[in-house]
Amino acid sequence: MAYPGYGGYGGPMQGMQPQGMPMQGGPMGGPPQAGYPQNGGGYPGTFAAPPQQPVNDPMWGYFTTIAGQDGEIDAEELQRCLTQTGISGTYTPFSLETCRIMIAMLDRDMTGKLGFNEFKELFAALSGWKQNFMMFDQDRSGTVEPHEMTQSISAMGYRISPQALNAVIKRYSKAGRIYFDDYVACAVKLRALTESFRRRDQMQQGAVNFQYDDFILCTMAI
């Protein structure tokens, strides 16, 4: 039994190209597939190799301006850095809480910060999610409706029950609308929790056994 809800998630919809930095790695924009993605997955931010000369990368300037001597950025610095890059476009800039969960998604060494390669991975993912959001935000109001959010989650490649979808939408909607910042926060959590589940679902059966402490670690760290 292949685990439903995993494969090609977080990427732009079919036939669309992501904005922002060019992405390396697997093909993007293809139709979602059931089961686990191969070779690291089809979501934005899957890089075949780290950049060889980051000094020539346009993102390097944004990053180094904000990063401290340790060469990493925390949530407050990430918020400023993303605002400077203009990734939000005409939408409201990302909240500090959304920046925290962005870092948690990619903070594999649990330092609470992101290095340059992790920052680029995040930026690529954000570009894909922004494209998905804009497909439904036709009036550029910065919001989408619940039924559009449902379609967008499905377009990312997730296959979850109507009950779960309803719970997700209620969690991230305000006055019956989902704003871009909340949309991204939802996408980040879906990706992070799905990856955490996948690592434990070694038989790809769609079911795992959690110890209480492990469950808390997986859910509270995001």
CSV table of C-alpha atoms in Angstrom, one decimal:
chain,number,residue,atom,x,y,z
A,1,MET,CA,0.0,0.0,0.0
A,2,ALA,CA,1.6,3.3,-1.1
A,3,TYR,CA,1.1,6.1,1.3
A,4,PRO,CA,-1.5,8.5,0.0
A,5,GLY,CA,-0.6,12.1,0.0
A,6,TYR,CA,3.0,12.0,-1.0
A,7,GLY,CA,4.5,12.7,-4.4
A,8,GLY,CA,5.2,15.9,-6.3
A,9,TYR,CA,3.9,18.1,-3.5
A,10,GLY,CA,4.7,21.7,-3.1
A,11,GLY,CA,5.5,22.3,-6.7
A,12,PRO,CA,3.8,24.5,-9.3
A,13,MET,CA,0.8,23.1,-11.1
A,14,GLN,CA,1.1,21.3,-14.4
A,15,GLY,CA,2.4,23.4,-17.2
A,16,MET,CA,3.6,26.3,-14.9
A,17,GLN,CA,7.1,27.5,-14.4
A,18,PRO,CA,8.1,28.7,-10.9
A,19,GLN,CA,9.2,32.3,-10.4
A,20,GLY,CA,12.3,33.3,-8.6
A,21,MET,CA,15.5,31.3,-8.6
A,22,PRO,CA,16.0,28.5,-11.2
A,23,MET,CA,15.7,25.0,-9.6
A,24,GLN,CA,17.9,22.1,-10.1
A,25,GLY,CA,17.0,18.4,-9.6
A,26,GLY,CA,13.9,16.5,-10.6
A,27,PRO,CA,11.2,17.7,-13.1
A,28,MET,CA,8.7,20.2,-11.8
A,29,GLY,CA,5.1,20.9,-12.8
A,30,GLY,CA,4.3,17.3,-13.7
A,31,PRO,CA,1.1,15.6,-12.5
A,32,PRO,CA,1.1,14.3,-9.0
A,33,GLN,CA,1.8,10.7,-8.6
A,34,ALA,CA,0.8,8.2,-5.9
A,35,GLY,CA,3.4,6.8,-3.5
A,36,TYR,CA,6.7,8.2,-2.4
A,37,PRO,CA,8.7,10.3,-4.8
A,38,GLN,CA,11.9,8.8,-5.9
A,39,ASN,CA,15.4,10.3,-5.5
A,40,GLY,CA,14.5,12.9,-3.0
A,41,GLY,CA,11.0,13.9,-4.2
A,42,GLY,CA,9.5,16.3,-6.7
A,43,TYR,CA,9.0,19.3,-4.5
A,44,PRO,CA,10.8,22.6,-5.0
A,45,GLY,CA,14.1,22.8,-3.4
A,46,THR,CA,15.5,19.4,-4.4
A,47,PHE,CA,19.0,20.3,-5.6
A,48,ALA,CA,21.3,18.0,-7.4
A,49,ALA,CA,24.3,19.7,-5.8
A,50,PRO,CA,25.0,22.9,-3.8
A,51,PRO,CA,26.0,25.9,-5.8
A,52,GLN,CA,29.7,25.9,-6.7
A,53,GLN,CA,30.2,29.7,-6.6
A,54,PRO,CA,27.6,31.3,-4.4
A,55,VAL,CA,29.3,34.6,-4.7
A,56,ASN,CA,27.9,34.8,-8.3
A,57,ASP,CA,24.5,33.9,-7.2
A,58,PRO,CA,22.0,36.8,-6.9
A,59,MET,CA,20.6,35.3,-3.7
A,60,TRP,CA,24.1,35.4,-2.1
A,61,GLY,CA,23.9,39.2,-1.7
A,62,TYR,CA,20.6,39.1,0.1
A,63,PHE,CA,21.8,36.3,2.3
A,64,THR,CA,25.2,37.7,3.3
A,65,THR,CA,23.7,41.2,4.0
A,66,ILE,CA,21.5,39.7,6.7
A,67,ALA,CA,23.5,36.7,8.0
A,68,GLY,CA,25.9,37.1,10.9
A,69,GLN,CA,29.4,36.0,11.2
A,70,ASP,CA,28.2,32.4,11.6
A,71,GLY,CA,26.9,32.4,8.1
A,72,GLU,CA,23.4,31.5,9.1
A,73,ILE,CA,20.1,33.3,9.6
A,74,ASP,CA,17.5,33.0,12.3
A,75,ALA,CA,13.7,33.6,12.0
A,76,GLU,CA,14.0,37.4,12.4
A,77,GLU,CA,16.8,37.6,9.9
A,78,LEU,CA,14.9,35.3,7.5
A,79,GLN,CA,11.9,37.6,7.7
A,80,ARG,CA,14.0,40.6,6.7
A,81,CYS,CA,15.8,38.7,4.0
A,82,LEU,CA,12.6,37.4,2.4
A,83,THR,CA,11.2,40.9,2.5
A,84,GLN,CA,14.2,42.3,0.7
A,85,THR,CA,14.0,39.6,-2.0
A,86,GLY,CA,10.5,40.6,-2.8
A,87,ILE,CA,9.3,37.0,-2.9
A,88,SER,CA,5.9,38.0,-1.4
A,89,GLY,CA,5.3,40.4,-4.3
A,90,THR,CA,2.2,42.4,-3.7
A,91,TYR,CA,1.1,40.1,-0.9
A,92,THR,CA,1.6,40.8,2.8
A,93,PRO,CA,5.2,40.0,4.0
A,94,PHE,CA,5.6,36.8,5.9
A,95,SER,CA,4.9,36.8,9.7
A,96,LEU,CA,7.6,35.9,12.2
A,97,GLU,CA,5.7,32.7,13.1
A,98,THR,CA,5.6,31.6,9.5
A,99,CYS,CA,9.4,32.3,9.2
A,100,ARG,CA,9.9,30.1,12.3
A,101,ILE,CA,8.2,27.1,10.8
A,102,MET,CA,10.0,27.6,7.5
A,103,ILE,CA,13.3,27.3,9.4
A,104,ALA,CA,12.0,24.3,11.3
A,105,MET,CA,11.1,22.6,8.0
A,106,LEU,CA,14.8,22.7,6.8
A,107,ASP,CA,16.7,22.9,10.1
A,108,ARG,CA,18.2,19.4,9.9
A,109,ASP,CA,20.9,20.1,12.4
A,110,MET,CA,18.4,21.7,14.9
A,111,THR,CA,20.3,24.9,15.3
A,112,GLY,CA,17.3,27.1,14.8
A,113,LYS,CA,19.0,28.7,11.8
A,114,LEU,CA,19.4,28.3,8.0
A,115,GLY,CA,22.6,28.2,6.0
A,116,PHE,CA,22.8,29.5,2.4
A,117,ASN,CA,22.0,26.2,0.7
A,118,GLU,CA,19.0,25.7,3.0
A,119,PHE,CA,17.9,29.3,2.3
A,120,LYS,CA,18.0,28.6,-1.4
A,121,GLU,CA,16.1,25.4,-1.0
A,122,LEU,CA,13.4,27.4,0.9
A,123,PHE,CA,13.3,30.1,-1.7
A,124,ALA,CA,12.7,27.6,-4.4
A,125,ALA,CA,9.9,26.0,-2.5
A,126,LEU,CA,8.3,29.4,-1.8
A,127,SER,CA,8.5,30.2,-5.6
A,128,GLY,CA,6.5,27.0,-6.3
A,129,TRP,CA,4.0,27.7,-3.6
A,130,LYS,CA,3.5,31.2,-4.8
A,131,GLN,CA,2.7,30.0,-8.3
A,132,ASN,CA,0.1,27.6,-6.9
A,133,PHE,CA,-1.5,30.3,-4.9
A,134,MET,CA,-1.6,32.8,-7.8
A,135,MET,CA,-3.5,30.2,-9.9
A,136,PHE,CA,-6.5,30.7,-7.6
A,137,ASP,CA,-6.0,34.3,-6.5
A,138,GLN,CA,-7.2,35.6,-9.8
A,139,ASP,CA,-8.2,39.0,-8.4
A,140,ARG,CA,-4.8,39.4,-6.6
A,141,SER,CA,-6.6,40.1,-3.3
A,142,GLY,CA,-4.0,38.0,-1.5
A,143,THR,CA,-6.6,35.4,-0.4
A,144,VAL,CA,-8.2,32.2,-1.7
A,145,GLU,CA,-11.5,30.6,-0.8
A,146,PRO,CA,-11.7,27.3,1.1
A,147,HIS,CA,-12.7,25.3,-2.0
A,148,GLU,CA,-9.8,26.8,-3.9
A,149,MET,CA,-7.5,25.8,-1.0
A,150,THR,CA,-8.8,22.3,-1.3
A,151,GLN,CA,-8.0,22.2,-5.0
A,152,SER,CA,-4.5,23.7,-4.4
A,153,ILE,CA,-3.6,21.1,-1.8
A,154,SER,CA,-4.7,18.4,-4.2
A,155,ALA,CA,-2.6,20.0,-6.9
A,156,MET,CA,0.4,19.8,-4.7
A,157,GLY,CA,0.1,16.0,-4.7
A,158,TYR,CA,-1.5,15.4,-1.3
A,159,ARG,CA,-4.2,12.8,-1.0
A,160,ILE,CA,-5.9,13.3,2.3
A,161,SER,CA,-9.5,12.7,3.5
A,162,PRO,CA,-12.2,15.4,3.3
A,163,GLN,CA,-12.3,15.4,7.1
A,164,ALA,CA,-8.6,16.2,7.3
A,165,LEU,CA,-8.9,18.8,4.6
A,166,ASN,CA,-11.7,20.5,6.5
A,167,ALA,CA,-9.6,20.6,9.6
A,168,VAL,CA,-6.7,22.1,7.8
A,169,ILE,CA,-8.8,24.8,6.1
A,170,LYS,CA,-10.4,25.8,9.4
A,171,ARG,CA,-7.0,26.0,11.0
A,172,TYR,CA,-5.6,28.4,8.4
A,173,SER,CA,-8.6,30.5,7.3
A,174,LYS,CA,-9.6,33.9,8.6
A,175,ALA,CA,-13.2,35.1,8.0
A,176,GLY,CA,-13.6,32.4,5.4
A,177,ARG,CA,-10.5,33.2,3.4
A,178,ILE,CA,-7.0,32.0,3.4
A,179,TYR,CA,-4.2,34.6,3.1
A,180,PHE,CA,-0.9,34.0,1.4
A,181,ASP,CA,1.1,33.9,4.6
A,182,ASP,CA,-1.3,31.3,6.1
A,183,TYR,CA,-1.2,29.4,2.8
A,184,VAL,CA,2.5,29.1,3.0
A,185,ALA,CA,2.5,28.2,6.6
A,186,CYS,CA,0.0,25.4,5.7
A,187,ALA,CA,2.2,24.2,2.8
A,188,VAL,CA,5.3,24.2,5.1
A,189,LYS,CA,3.6,22.1,7.7
A,190,LEU,CA,2.2,19.6,5.2
A,191,ARG,CA,5.6,19.1,3.7
A,192,ALA,CA,7.5,18.8,7.0
A,193,LEU,CA,5.0,16.5,8.7
A,194,THR,CA,4.7,14.3,5.6
A,195,GLU,CA,8.5,14.0,5.4
A,196,SER,CA,8.6,13.1,9.1
A,197,PHE,CA,6.0,10.5,8.6
A,198,ARG,CA,7.6,9.1,5.5
A,199,ARG,CA,10.9,8.6,7.3
A,200,ARG,CA,9.2,6.3,9.8
A,201,ASP,CA,7.0,4.5,7.3
A,202,GLN,CA,9.9,2.3,6.0
A,203,MET,CA,7.5,-0.2,4.5
A,204,GLN,CA,5.5,2.5,2.7
A,205,GLN,CA,2.2,1.2,4.1
A,206,GLY,CA,0.7,4.5,5.2
A,207,ALA,CA,0.9,3.6,8.9
A,208,VAL,CA,3.5,3.9,11.6
A,209,ASN,CA,3.8,3.4,15.4
A,210,PHE,CA,4.9,6.5,17.3
A,211,GLN,CA,6.3,6.7,20.8
A,212,TYR,CA,4.8,9.6,22.7
A,213,ASP,CA,8.1,11.5,22.8
A,214,ASP,CA,8.7,11.0,19.1
A,215,PHE,CA,5.2,12.2,18.3
A,216,ILE,CA,5.7,15.4,20.3
A,217,LEU,CA,9.1,15.9,18.7
A,218,CYS,CA,7.6,15.6,15.2
A,219,THR,CA,4.6,17.8,15.7
A,220,MET,CA,5.8,20.5,18.2
A,221,ALA,CA,9.1,21.2,16.4
A,222,ILE,CA,7.3,22.5,13.3
